[in-house]
Structures are given as structure tokens and as C-alpha cells.
Amino acid sequence: MSEQQDLRTGWGSRLARFSMALFLFEGVSGLAITLSPFHAAVEWSVLLHTLAGIVILLPIAWYCAVHWDDYRRYTMSQVVFLGYIALIALLICSVSGVVVTWQGLFALSMSAVWRNVHLYSGIAVLVVTLPHLFIPLVRMWRKRQAVDAKRLIVVSVGVTAIGCLAALGLSSFYSGTEYVNEFPEDYAFLYGEDRPFAPSLARTETGGAFDSRVLAGSDSCGTSGCHAQILEEWRPSAHGYAAKDAAFQKIQSIMAEQNGPESTRYCGGCHDPISLFSGTKNIFVEDLTGLHGYNEGVSCLSCHAIHETDLQGNANYVVSQPSEYLYQWESEGFKRVLRDFLIRTYPDEHNKLSKRMYKAPEYCAACHKQFIDEEVNKVGWVQLQNQYDNWAASHWNQEGNPERTVECRECHMPLVDSNDPASGDAADYNRSPDDGKHRSHRFVASNNVMPQLLQIEGWEEQVRLTELWLQGRYEIPEISDKWGTGPIIGIDLEAPETIAPGESIPLRVILTSNKVGHDFPTGPLDIIQSWVELEVTDDHGTVIYTSGRRDERNYLEPGTFLFKVEPVDQYGNLIDRHNLWEMVGVRFRRALFPGFTDTVEFDIGCPSDIPRPPEGAATDDSVAAHTIPSTPAAKEYRIEAKLNYRKFDQFLLDYMFGEDAGLTAPPVEISSATTTVRVMDPSSRTGG
Amino acid sequence: MVSNRKRPLGRRRRKLYGTVAIVFAVAVVASLLSLYAFRASRTEEYRTGEQHSEITRALSRDIPDGAPLPRFVDVTEAAGLSGFRTFAGERTSQLPEDMGPGAAWGDFDGDGDDDLFLVSAGGPLTAAENDLAPSELFENLGDGTFARVEEFPETRIVGMSAAWGDHDGDGDLDLVVTGYDTLRLFRNDSGHFERDDEFASPQGYWAGASWSDFDRDGDLDLYICGYVQYVPDVSGKDRISSQYGRQIPYTLNPSSYKPERNLLFVNRGDGTFDEQAESRGVSNPDGRSLVALWHDLDDDGWPDLYVANDISDNALYLNREGRFEDASHAAWVADYRGAMGLAAGDWNRDGDDDLFVTHWVAQENALYDSRFVDDAGLESAEGAPLRFVDFADQRGLGQIALRSVGWGAEFFDFDADGWLDLAVANGSTFEEQTVPRHLTPELPFLFWNDHGRFFHDLAPLSDPFAVPRVARGLALADYDNDGDIDVLLIDGDGGGVRLLRNETEQGNWVQLSLRARVENGYGPAEGARVVAVAGDVAHRRAVSGVSYLSQSSRRLHVGLGPDRLESVEVHWPGGSVQHVTGLTGRSIWEIREGEPEPRLLAAPRPPLTREQVSEFWNVQRAAVHAMKAEEDLVTAIDLFHRALEIDPTHEDSIYYLGNCLAERGELDAALRRFEALMRLNRSSHRAFKRWGTLRAMSATSSVALKEAEEALARAVEINPEATGARMVLAETKIVQGDLEAARQSLRWIHGTNPSAGDALFLLAYLDWRQGDSRGARDLLRRAAETGEDWRPEGAAAEGDVKRTMHRETTLFAGIYASWDRSTDPGPAFAALEESVRGYRRF
């Protein structure tokens, strides 16, 4: 027997064979995981790699200890030196492997540092171990003493091959959901087979259908506490209920009845992408919104799987089918643990769902810019709501100067304290990778109606924040230096300090857009209303003039000054049911451009100046409040003006849900102002 | 030492180290798995309402795949019934306030559609008569809407029920209305009603009313249920009593009061009555009766009487050639539970009519299956025995009802699959802890009959059905004559009515309107019975039914499923039997007693087939393209006609066709289209505005202008915030000389839209007309200054267009458009003045 064969860790020892076999598998599978494209077999390799790592941990430690003991009295040589280096690398690799495994199983996310330590120490082990083994092997080969070594190599290569085949076998057994990316057989291609989703401009990367499950499954993002906070924010957001929005549903069904079911694809790109891409918006379909589409609206993946957008608007984006992790949609059980482990320890594919372009306002423009053209109304082009171009042309947009620019996300996705794995950002000018914050996915804006109407989980907070938002009381500390404070629309009153008895009061109500990043109000302005409510009382408390109040049916009183659009069809008839397929223009429109001012003039008749009601004033004798009562001579008039906002005009709500439903959009007071006007003492006037 | 160390390890030590290593590795894996298992197996806190797989529900069934999707649309508002209220004021927790009311369908004007009488519970017992919400008659206008019959005598009562019946044999339906301390008969004379003051109205708390010619002497007799001998007592609401173990106010507990007797008004033949309940043995003095059903349960041609009693035994009086025999116990239907509503029908198609009874909370409803056919062999001296067995539990109608209080109920085949389904109105009698105290609403039931095997409640699948309400009455009719049966629910506790239009996919069906011989022609055939044979099934129907305080349409509906109708056998109340052939399905027929040929009343269009739907959209798209893109109106008109032949109710199609016709100058035809749209959709702003505008522009008489003004006023009413209709309305005011109204409208327009140059222009004209040239000049200057608001370059705004694509169609839009912006009133208003003069000539 040779000296080698006497060693406990010699080539022929079982310990060596066992350790070396798994060690080789770990090395090869580790390289495959690092270098191969994303594939189910690689995911299975990650799991096998981890399992083998756990199994090998102690044997290899033992092997190392004994091996060291076997050779520690040997004169230091290159082989011995390499052995010590390999031992150190292996130690680091093992410890980091344990940490990475631990984090993959029990932490919310995996530290990239530990992952890299594991990767690079592993490579170091491979690099150093090879010559450490190769040199004595060659020596033995020459002495024709390599019988045990050959056996060890055969066993190791064999085990590694079996491990790799096992990964391939498992991937053929299960590699994720089997999607059916096909249109229904009777799908109508009204605009040609190359434009299955027209008149929406939304497209899929393949040009074909996506199974409704492809972009759904938002809930799975919030399991294990990963993006739970973001999921909770998203649920009552306008993105979350974009499809289940009762108004959307109603209008979609009216559009289907009157203009054909396929025409509702126009709306689907932004409101209901899951149903659109799965071919649900088709003739003879029981429900134009499928279950996944209904529940998730603009789901997590509806945005995060978009990889290209165009500034044209009308949902001009391309969405791809994201790679799926094993057991991606599991929400509980061991399979979910495997899914979480894979996402955390093998995260590159998952990280592709976050793209730098999501910061750009141009990305939002894909849906926040809308128009009608001949494909929709058969007549011609009409601009609809367009928050993007409003913003782009406004003072909020200072290209190349983030300190003076306020972009979409900065207002509508303010930073919130976060324990989300995705918190922190190195790319934003006022953020850092470890700022412990994420951008809120509430997308707080102006809809204070639908979350409550639909009783979506968390609606109370959403409505509370929305109202704060509309009132300009929503603080965003990180942009307070450039965004300003106070009401989003300022209101000022200009009236003379004094008037002569019987004179009317010329009142100017000045409205200034302070904090709005686009037109105020912004569309759809056939539905949304903002108006001036005015009340003038004398010092006896008698109301002498009103405008902008709501009547018992919740309609605004005639003559109310309104920010809105009165859209019309070809014959000048009102577009009152959001029937955009008939809209060709507007009778009038009024909205405030960012930073601009609008002035409303009222001429308020005061008692003893009754004979002619003032311009622009509502003086219907049949309406009690408009009656100018005969009161004792007033010495002072108090004028109170408010700017109100409501999300839905009353007719639309009545039309959609019936007057009996008693639904009305609660108005929010955007801002208010008061002033007083004194009445000159007639005696002093006479005297003068 | 060194040589010692170089010695191989002993076998024992190697095994030991190997074992330790393996055990440790296994321990690591096992601890990880254990940790996971521990986390997964932690005992969760018990939650009420948890579902347990170990607890089964043998009596419930999953809805089978073949079940229809019930489609009902709440058309209450569109039908014009939303204004009706069944109560005015606040409850004072007294029994008569909570037990009603009902509703009755009947074609009082003989125009072929069912009209509707709605009973109101009035209001609190403490209220003065004038403060009670009135019971009202609504005429079915035949277009899906109803209009209140103004001339019906004012009826402000604490109402309970109503029932139509031609008691004077003049061929039209008279009406009896009951209530607390009231019993009223209204005679119908060709559509005009008068209260019959000679009709006895004894004091009592009168509930259900049912007509029947029980003695077969050719005239209708009337049975009235007396509920309890109620003693008004506002203070009683704070006294507590127990009802089936539940604590409720004393004054809401029927057990607190003695039962009231029932009445049988026997028709003397001249339209007057003799009350003979007691002498005929049907006064049922121990029963707190709510409704009574006349129905020939033993097929002997004589209508039997089944009385539903609350907290007292139900009573069955078999009619033995005009004499009554109390068979309540013999027939096993002396149900002691709190009975409310009744329905009769052959739900299992076994050839005899069965009974369904609704009950109070914690009591199952009853499905009394008649054993009449099964027991036919057991003839005794009295003939075949009539007995019933309660199958409610086994058929899904029992346990489901434990949590609700059932009221109105009717068998009907809502999907025309050939099996009688069942609708049930529910609503609690318990008060909620609210101020004022309201009753707890409950979901109604819509039971689909799964081929006689099981009744599945499909109400949750239909949103309009799945609304909790404090319902009482329930009455069915095909009010829109489209072939399927629609449902009307009427609520207590200050509610109103709900009309649910049936749009469920239908199998084959036939409807039969039976007209019995009366002295001078034909009249309603109360009590008649038919057997309609289709395939190998004999479907039984009868002109009867009371639901709860209610009356469904007397026109019979027979669902035939996949089968073709082969023949119909009519058993007339007078005893004659008539075989009728030549009837086809999906049609409404009138059968007159003795006339061999049936008359076709209507054959509603069946739902569109897939091919028709495809064809409609192809035609419609081509039409819209021709109209909007090609501007080829002749083709467009032709295509829209074709589209409307397929779907005559398509709103856009009607509207576009009207517009094309108007553009072609075919004004009358255009107006007719807009009128159709106005009828179809009372909220169609565009229909009213367009009709009003065209009518005004083409007016050649003041009447036409007035009509135009009314339509435009309706458009303004539909949406008072919009300025377009208001502008045309202002113009019609100007041409009619009502300048102040016009001025007001124009000011409102200008207030809403300060850029409305046309409004300023007309305001200037009004100033000028009134001699204020300075004011007119000032306004003209301001009008000339209006235009697009300035916006920064590149800023897009909602409504931007590349070219103007719409035309303001108003009386003076053209004149305003051609105004040269001069501020000299004379020339500025010359054309306008001439136009206005033109209108002023008539």
C-alpha cells in the first residue's frame, strides 16, 4: 500500500468520493445557475444546489478537517498552499451559502452582498481546487497509481450528471403554468388579424392573445410579506379597481349594446388589459370583463410587464409575458416557500419587472393621454383627457433639472416608509438605495367615490387621502421645496370695500392653479365637474344671493359657473353617457392650465336694486334662495366663495344606477375665500 | 506519535464519525422541516362561520349545470312606478301598519295589456286620512311605461289587498280593495271607476280578497279574510310579548288579539251581495286569516277554498256542489304555523295541483304535494280522498326559509323550460334598533324547479332580485307582452314597488287569455282551468291565485320547454269543456268560450339568434359607415331600416336613422323616429332635444311650438346642467314672446359658460327689443369678444379638434354664425328680427 492509500482522505476514501461528487455537482450547478438563461431546469438546479449544499456541508467540513490533519505535517508546497487557500474560500462559500439559504427561506429579501460573496467565493473554490487536485493527480498518473483517482472522477462526474439530469427531468415534470395564449374561436378581427386589440393601441409582444392568468395574480405579490404594503396600497387605488369600477362596467355595457361589443376594446387597453389580451371583449361573450380582469383591473403585471410605450397615448404600449417562477401563483404551503426561495435567491428575472423607464412621465402617458379618431367615431380626431401634454407644456417640466421639475410619480406616488424588499432607489435625485421608502402605489388623485361604492378593502384610507389631496392638505416632504403648500387651486375675491345703498356688488372670483400638474380639473371632463359656489349674506344673516348650490336632485343650480366640457355629437346633441363613440367636438370647455388664472365675474344685486337681476346671476323667482327678500337696510354684506369638485355629474350617476339608487358624488371643497363689503351710510352720502 | 497518527482510523471510529455526520445532517434537514411543519400546523383561532368539511348539508344542493341564468332588470323607474309609496310617515309599531300591502294586475281597460293597482299601507294608524299615502291605479301604456289613472277615486286607507273581478258581468274588471277597517268595491264602467257606496263595509281588519263563482250560478262571489280584532294602541308598542319564543312588541303580535271572522259575499245576480259566511260554514272564526285561495283542488269542477291563517290552523273547505265541507284535517293541511301567502300549481307535473304556503321566521315554508292522482284508486264513498304531503324539505323549500318571513308567492315558469318555478317575497316582521324603527329587510327567493327534483334558489344570481327588502305582496304578469313573466314586488315599511322585467332565455311557451261568456259578450274567466298538451306532457294551469294580498295576471302562461304545443283543453267555470287546436307557441292567444277559432293577440319577437346578432352588427356598422364616413344618407337610411328590422329597440340605430331622415328633409319620418326613442328611453336627452329642436324649427303653428317647448323642457329636466337644450328652449321662448323666461335661460347659460357668445348675442337682442340699445351694444361687444380661451403653445386640451365636425342645430345658430361682429344692433339683429317675426305670424 502506498502512503497515499494510508491517508483517511485519500483518493480512494469514501469520504473523498462522497464529498467530491457533491462538490462537483455544486460547482457545475452553481456555474449553470450563474451563466444560463432563465429556465425551469435552472430553477430546479437552484433547489438541488441548495439541497446538495445542505447535505454536503458537514461531510465536507469533516473532510477538510481530516484532510488538514492528514497533511498538516507535510512540508509546505504549492499543493499545500493551494489547499489552504481553497480551504479558506470553501469556508467563506459555505458560510455565505448558509446565509443565502437562510435569507431565501426566512428573510423578506436576500442581501446582494451575501449572494455575491457566495458566487465569487464559489468560483474561487473551483479555481483553486482544480490545480490543488490536478497536480498530485498528474504525479500519480505518471506513477500509474491513479486507479482510485479514476474511480473518484467517474463517481463525481456520474453524480453530477445524475444531478443535472434530475434538474432537467424535474423541469419536464413541472415548469410552471401551462397558459393557453389563444383567442376564442369566434374572435372578431374587425381591424385585421394584425391588430386584434384595435381600436385600442395596446399590443402584446407576440401579437397574439395572452391567457387571462398571464397578467393576473397580483395577490401573490403580497404573500410572504414581500410587497404586502404595496399590494395594500394598490387594492383601493384607481389602478386596482380600473375594471371593476361600477361606472366603467356600466358604460362598457352601454357601449357594447349601442356600438358593438368589440368596440369596447378601445377602453380595455387602459381599464381592463387582462380581459382585452385574453380576447374576452368579443361578440357573444356573456361578460366583456373576465374574472381575473374584473378583480385586478390594472394589475401589478399590467404595468410591470410593459416593456415599451409610445407617446401617442390610447394605451399605445407593448406588454410581454413575464417569465414565471416555479409555483409563482401559490399563496400558501410548501410550494409557496419554494417560490419565495427561488425569487429571493435567484432574483434577476424578478428584478426585470422594475424598469428605469417607469419613472418617466412618458411611460404614464401611454394611458394618461386619450383621443378619439375615425376608428372610434367614424368622423375624425378629438383630443380627450391628456394629463401628459398638459404637464409637458407646463412650468412643472424643466427638462434636465430634477430640482425644479415635478414629475407624475413625485406627486401621485409619494414616498412612504417601507419595509418592502423593493425599498430604496439609487436613481432618483433625492433618494438613496437604503432610504427605507418606496413610492406609494395608491396613485392618490381625485376619485373619492368608487373605492367606497365598491367597498374595496381599505377604501376608508383611500378616500381620506383623496380628499386631503383635493384640498391640498396632502404633505409630500420630499418635494415641498418645489411643489408649494396650500390649496391646489387658490381662490381670491375682488370686490369694492364699500358700495352705496342699492348698488350692486361687482365681484371677481379669481382662481389660480397652484399645485396641479395638469389641467384642473382634468378629464374625463364630460363627467367631472368643478364649480364655484357663492353665498352672499347681509349683516342680518339673510342670504341675498347664491350660486352653485345643489338642488334636491343633486344637480347644480342653473347658472352655476362650471369647469367642465360639454361634448357633443355631430348634431350638437349632448354626449351625456360617456358615449365617446359619438363625440366629435365640444360646445364649450373650461379648465385651468397649470400656473394660470381664471376669473369669474358676478354682479350681485343688493336689496333696493331689485328690478333687474345681474348678469351671470341666478335669479329664478321660483327658487326661494334667489328671491331677494325685503329686509331692513343692510350695513354690510359677507361674501363666501368656494371652489367645489365632484367626480361624477349627477345625470350620469342617475342614468347608470337609477335615480332611486340615491347616488351622488360627494363634493369636495377645494378652497374657499370670504370678503365683506360695507354699505355706505346714506346720510354721509347725502352729506357728501 | 507521528507514525501513530498516520495509522488509518479504526473501523469502529470511522463508523462512529460517519454516523455522527449523517445524524447531524439529517438533524439539520429535519429541524428545518420541523420548523416549517410547526409554523404550518399552529392551531388557528376559531372563527364563527367557519366552513368545516366534516359538517355536511344533505338537504342543500349545488346548482346544477343545466340551471338557467336568471336575468331580470329592475325597470321600476323606467316604467314610471318609482314614485309610488306604500307608507307615509313613521310607523307606530302597530300590527296593521306592517302586514300589507299587495298589488293586483288586471286589464281594466281591455286594451290587451295588464294594468296595475297598487295598494298602499297608508301610514301610521294615528294619521289622519288625508295624510295617508294613497292606493293608486296605473294604466299600462303598452310601451313599457305606466301612467297613474288620475280619475280613479282617491283611496287613502290603511290598505291590505286588492283583487279584480267582473262581479256585474259587464265584461270589464271591477275592483275590491281591503284594509284595516275598510272594504271598498269600485265598479268599472268601460274604464271609468266609481266606488260602490252600497257595498257593505263592516268594521274589521280585512286582509285577502278572492273572487270566485263558487256556486256556479254565473256570477262572481267574493270571499274576504278577516285577520284579527285589532285594538289601536300606540302605547302598546313598549309592552313586550312573546311570539313563537321571540320577544316583540305586544301591538305587533297577532296572538295578542282575537281572530276576526271571514266574510263570504254571495252575488245576488244583480251585482249586489248577501254575506253568508257563517251560514255556509266558512266564516272560520278561529282563524287569523290573511289570504284565501279559490282553486278546484279535486278536479270536480267546483272551486274549493283554502284559507291561510296566521298563528292558527289553516282551513280547507271542499266545495260539494255549492256546499262546503271542512276537510282541513282530513286532507292533512290544517297547518298550525304562521301562514301568509299561498300558491297553487302542478310543480311535479303529476296531474294534480299542489299547494305552497309561506310561513313566518323559524318555520319552513310548506310544499303540499297533492296525492289526489296517486290516491285515485283509494275511492271511498265520498270519492277519491284529497290529501297532501309536505315535501318542502326534500325539495329544497324548507330549511332555506327558516331565516326569513315569507309572504307573496306564485308558481311560474320563469325560463319556460316546462317546469313551474316559484317566486317568494320575504321581509321580516322584526324591528331593527333604529330610530325611527324600521323592519329588517330580507332577500326574496327565486326557486328554479330542476325537473321536479329540487328547487334551487337562483335569486343570488340576479342582481335586481338579490336586494334585501321588506317585501309583502308579489304579483306576476307579462306586462310588456314579450312572452315571459315579469315580477312585481311590493314592500311594506315605507317602501315602494319593484318591477323586475324578465329577460331570461326562454324555452317554447304559449299564453292564453280566456274569455268566458257573459250576458252581452265575453268577460274574464275566473276559475277556468286549462290543460295544455306538448310533447307527452299535460301542463295544468288555472285562472286563480292570491299570492299574498295580491293578484297576478289572469292570462295563463305555459312554459313548454323544448316541446311544440299540440292542443289545449279549456274547462270553463260554467262547466263546459272546449278543445282548442291550431295554437302555435311563442304567441299570446285569446280563447273565447264556445268560439272554435282562437284569436292571435300577439307574437312577440323571440330573442335574436347568433346569426341575427351578427347580421345586425354587420348592417349597423355598414350603416354608420355610410352615414358618417361616406355621408351617403340614402344608403345609410336603407341600412338603418334593415338594422331596425332585426332589432327595433336599438337606440343608436333609431337616433341615427332619425338624423339621416332629418338631413334628407324627411321631417315627419324623422320626428317619428325620435318619438320612438323618447318612448323607449325617457332619459334620452338627445331624443327630446332633437325632437324639440326639429319641431320648433319646422313649426307652423303655436301648438307645434308649445309641443317643442315641452320636449325641450323635458330635455332640460333630464339634465339641467347642460346648456344646449336650454339654448333652444330660450329661443322657443323668444319666438313665443316670453322674453323674460328667455332672458333667464340665457343668463343661466352665460353663467355656466361665460364664453357663450350666442347667449350674449340673444341677450343683447332682448335688450334691444326692450329699447335698451346701450345695453344691447355693450352685450354685442362682449359677445364679439368671446372665443377660445388662450392657452400656451403646445398645450393640448380636452375637446381639441383638427376641424369642426359638429353643427349646432338651433333656431338661430345660423344667424349668430353669420353675424359680422358689428355692435350696431340694427344691422346685427336684422336677420334675427325677421326670423322671429316669421314665427310670430302664427
PDB file of C-alpha atoms in Angstrom, chain A residues 559-677:
ATOM      1  CA  GLY A 559     -76.320  79.350 -13.995  1.00  0.00           C
ATOM      2  CA  THR A 560     -73.567  77.748 -11.934  1.00  0.00           C
ATOM      3  CA  PHE A 561     -70.085  78.594 -13.178  1.00  0.00           C
ATOM      4  CA  LEU A 562     -68.543  75.293 -14.187  1.00  0.00           C
ATOM      5  CA  PHE A 563     -65.144  73.958 -15.060  1.00  0.00           C
ATOM      6  CA  LYS A 564     -66.033  71.144 -17.423  1.00  0.00           C
ATOM      7  CA  VAL A 565     -66.549  70.218 -21.022  1.00  0.00           C
ATOM      8  CA  GLU A 566     -69.869  69.975 -22.801  1.00  0.00           C
ATOM      9  CA  PRO A 567     -69.141  67.430 -25.502  1.00  0.00           C
ATOM     10  CA  VAL A 568     -71.440  66.981 -28.470  1.00  0.00           C
ATOM     11  CA  ASP A 569     -72.190  64.630 -31.314  1.00  0.00           C
ATOM     12  CA  GLN A 570     -72.453  65.663 -34.965  1.00  0.00           C
ATOM     13  CA  TYR A 571     -75.843  67.251 -34.409  1.00  0.00           C
ATOM     14  CA  GLY A 572     -74.826  69.285 -31.393  1.00  0.00           C
ATOM     15  CA  ASN A 573     -76.527  66.874 -29.004  1.00  0.00           C
ATOM     16  CA  LEU A 574     -75.033  66.205 -25.640  1.00  0.00           C
ATOM     17  CA  ILE A 575     -72.614  63.352 -25.005  1.00  0.00           C
ATOM     18  CA  ASP A 576     -74.016  62.547 -21.591  1.00  0.00           C
ATOM     19  CA  ARG A 577     -73.357  58.835 -21.085  1.00  0.00           C
ATOM     20  CA  HIS A 578     -69.635  58.911 -21.821  1.00  0.00           C
ATOM     21  CA  ASN A 579     -70.720  57.747 -25.287  1.00  0.00           C
ATOM     22  CA  LEU A 580     -67.385  58.746 -26.765  1.00  0.00           C
ATOM     23  CA  TRP A 581     -68.070  56.742 -29.916  1.00  0.00           C
ATOM     24  CA  GLU A 582     -70.389  59.562 -30.926  1.00  0.00           C
ATOM     25  CA  MET A 583     -68.339  62.508 -29.717  1.00  0.00           C
ATOM     26  CA  VAL A 584     -66.959  64.796 -32.408  1.00  0.00           C
ATOM     27  CA  GLY A 585     -66.312  68.025 -30.515  1.00  0.00           C
ATOM     28  CA  VAL A 586     -67.326  70.262 -27.650  1.00  0.00           C
ATOM     29  CA  ARG A 587     -69.819  73.049 -27.185  1.00  0.00           C
ATOM     30  CA  PHE A 588     -67.533  74.610 -24.639  1.00  0.00           C
ATOM     31  CA  ARG A 589     -64.721  73.650 -22.332  1.00  0.00           C
ATOM     32  CA  ARG A 590     -63.158  75.266 -19.363  1.00  0.00           C
ATOM     33  CA  ALA A 591     -60.174  74.049 -17.387  1.00  0.00           C
ATOM     34  CA  LEU A 592     -57.263  75.766 -15.674  1.00  0.00           C
ATOM     35  CA  PHE A 593     -53.799  75.254 -17.117  1.00  0.00           C
ATOM     36  CA  PRO A 594     -51.003  74.802 -14.529  1.00  0.00           C
ATOM     37  CA  GLY A 595     -49.980  78.131 -13.055  1.00  0.00           C
ATOM     38  CA  PHE A 596     -52.753  80.001 -14.857  1.00  0.00           C
ATOM     39  CA  THR A 597     -55.649  82.041 -13.564  1.00  0.00           C
ATOM     40  CA  ASP A 598     -59.299  82.270 -14.494  1.00  0.00           C
ATOM     41  CA  THR A 599     -61.647  84.977 -13.378  1.00  0.00           C
ATOM     42  CA  VAL A 600     -65.382  84.677 -12.908  1.00  0.00           C
ATOM     43  CA  GLU A 601     -67.413  87.836 -12.714  1.00  0.00           C
ATOM     44  CA  PHE A 602     -70.598  88.166 -10.725  1.00  0.00           C
ATOM     45  CA  ASP A 603     -72.770  91.202 -10.413  1.00  0.00           C
ATOM     46  CA  ILE A 604     -74.619  90.824  -7.166  1.00  0.00           C
ATOM     47  CA  GLY A 605     -77.786  92.774  -6.917  1.00  0.00           C
ATOM     48  CA  CYS A 606     -78.487  94.062  -3.459  1.00  0.00           C
ATOM     49  CA  PRO A 607     -81.868  94.919  -1.956  1.00  0.00           C
ATOM     50  CA  SER A 608     -83.414  98.067  -3.295  1.00  0.00           C
ATOM     51  CA  ASP A 609     -81.724  97.248  -6.576  1.00  0.00           C
ATOM     52  CA  ILE A 610     -84.156  94.521  -7.382  1.00  0.00           C
ATOM     53  CA  PRO A 611     -85.611  95.436 -10.745  1.00  0.00           C
ATOM     54  CA  ARG A 612     -83.018  93.745 -12.925  1.00  0.00           C
ATOM     55  CA  PRO A 613     -81.207  90.633 -11.929  1.00  0.00           C
ATOM     56  CA  PRO A 614     -77.493  90.857 -12.579  1.00  0.00           C
ATOM     57  CA  GLU A 615     -75.527  89.300 -15.426  1.00  0.00           C
ATOM     58  CA  GLY A 616     -74.489  85.785 -14.803  1.00  0.00           C
ATOM     59  CA  ALA A 617     -76.614  85.667 -11.737  1.00  0.00           C
ATOM     60  CA  ALA A 618     -79.218  83.121 -10.998  1.00  0.00           C
ATOM     61  CA  THR A 619     -82.363  84.917 -10.038  1.00  0.00           C
ATOM     62  CA  ASP A 620     -85.160  82.498 -10.606  1.00  0.00           C
ATOM     63  CA  ASP A 621     -88.086  83.823  -8.667  1.00  0.00           C
ATOM     64  CA  SER A 622     -89.357  80.331  -8.282  1.00  0.00           C
ATOM     65  CA  VAL A 623     -86.251  79.345  -6.368  1.00  0.00           C
ATOM     66  CA  ALA A 624     -86.642  80.620  -2.871  1.00  0.00           C
ATOM     67  CA  ALA A 625     -82.993  81.333  -2.225  1.00  0.00           C
ATOM     68  CA  HIS A 626     -82.787  83.524  -5.262  1.00  0.00           C
ATOM     69  CA  THR A 627     -85.542  85.738  -4.106  1.00  0.00           C
ATOM     70  CA  ILE A 628     -84.191  88.925  -2.788  1.00  0.00           C
ATOM     71  CA  PRO A 629     -86.113  89.379   0.368  1.00  0.00           C
ATOM     72  CA  SER A 630     -87.175  92.658   1.670  1.00  0.00           C
ATOM     73  CA  THR A 631     -85.047  93.203   4.714  1.00  0.00           C
ATOM     74  CA  PRO A 632     -84.035  96.114   6.864  1.00  0.00           C
ATOM     75  CA  ALA A 633     -81.274  98.138   5.261  1.00  0.00           C
ATOM     76  CA  ALA A 634     -78.040  96.160   5.377  1.00  0.00           C
ATOM     77  CA  LYS A 635     -74.823  97.720   6.588  1.00  0.00           C
ATOM     78  CA  GLU A 636     -72.518  95.017   5.388  1.00  0.00           C
ATOM     79  CA  TYR A 637     -72.506  92.048   3.056  1.00  0.00           C
ATOM     80  CA  ARG A 638     -70.449  88.945   3.627  1.00  0.00           C
ATOM     81  CA  ILE A 639     -69.419  87.043   0.546  1.00  0.00           C
ATOM     82  CA  GLU A 640     -68.273  83.442   0.762  1.00  0.00           C
ATOM     83  CA  ALA A 641     -66.982  81.641  -2.286  1.00  0.00           C
ATOM     84  CA  LYS A 642     -65.936  78.050  -2.570  1.00  0.00           C
ATOM     85  CA  LEU A 643     -64.467  76.022  -5.344  1.00  0.00           C
ATOM     86  CA  ASN A 644     -66.021  72.558  -5.253  1.00  0.00           C
ATOM     87  CA  TYR A 645     -65.183  69.390  -7.069  1.00  0.00           C
ATOM     88  CA  ARG A 646     -67.052  66.201  -7.773  1.00  0.00           C
ATOM     89  CA  LYS A 647     -66.046  63.138  -9.679  1.00  0.00           C
ATOM     90  CA  PHE A 648     -69.339  62.370 -11.411  1.00  0.00           C
ATOM     91  CA  ASP A 649     -72.038  64.630 -12.743  1.00  0.00           C
ATOM     92  CA  GLN A 650     -75.438  63.747 -11.406  1.00  0.00           C
ATOM     93  CA  PHE A 651     -77.052  62.838 -14.707  1.00  0.00           C
ATOM     94  CA  LEU A 652     -74.527  60.121 -15.381  1.00  0.00           C
ATOM     95  CA  LEU A 653     -74.974  58.598 -11.944  1.00  0.00           C
ATOM     96  CA  ASP A 654     -78.748  58.699 -12.315  1.00  0.00           C
ATOM     97  CA  TYR A 655     -78.534  57.246 -15.791  1.00  0.00           C
ATOM     98  CA  MET A 656     -76.222  54.447 -14.757  1.00  0.00           C
ATOM     99  CA  PHE A 657     -77.714  53.472 -11.437  1.00  0.00           C
ATOM    100  CA  GLY A 658     -81.214  54.967 -11.484  1.00  0.00           C
ATOM    101  CA  GLU A 659     -82.381  57.990  -9.589  1.00  0.00           C
ATOM    102  CA  ASP A 660     -83.788  55.694  -6.925  1.00  0.00           C
ATOM    103  CA  ALA A 661     -80.296  54.492  -6.053  1.00  0.00           C
ATOM    104  CA  GLY A 662     -79.846  57.890  -4.439  1.00  0.00           C
ATOM    105  CA  LEU A 663     -76.220  58.020  -5.511  1.00  0.00           C
ATOM    106  CA  THR A 664     -74.392  61.288  -5.702  1.00  0.00           C
ATOM    107  CA  ALA A 665     -70.706  62.081  -5.819  1.00  0.00           C
ATOM    108  CA  PRO A 666     -69.847  63.850  -2.578  1.00  0.00           C
ATOM    109  CA  PRO A 667     -68.405  67.257  -3.427  1.00  0.00           C
ATOM    110  CA  VAL A 668     -65.031  68.216  -2.006  1.00  0.00           C
ATOM    111  CA  GLU A 669     -64.270  71.819  -1.168  1.00  0.00           C
ATOM    112  CA  ILE A 670     -61.020  72.590  -2.957  1.00  0.00           C
ATOM    113  CA  SER A 671     -60.632  76.067  -1.484  1.00  0.00           C
ATOM    114  CA  SER A 672     -62.691  78.944  -0.191  1.00  0.00           C
ATOM    115  CA  ALA A 673     -62.455  82.661   0.469  1.00  0.00           C
ATOM    116  CA  THR A 674     -64.574  85.308   2.156  1.00  0.00           C
ATOM    117  CA  THR A 675     -64.744  89.030   1.996  1.00  0.00           C
ATOM    118  CA  THR A 676     -67.030  91.751   3.238  1.00  0.00           C
ATOM    119  CA  VAL A 677     -68.454  94.775   1.556  1.00  0.00           C
TER     120      VAL A 677
END
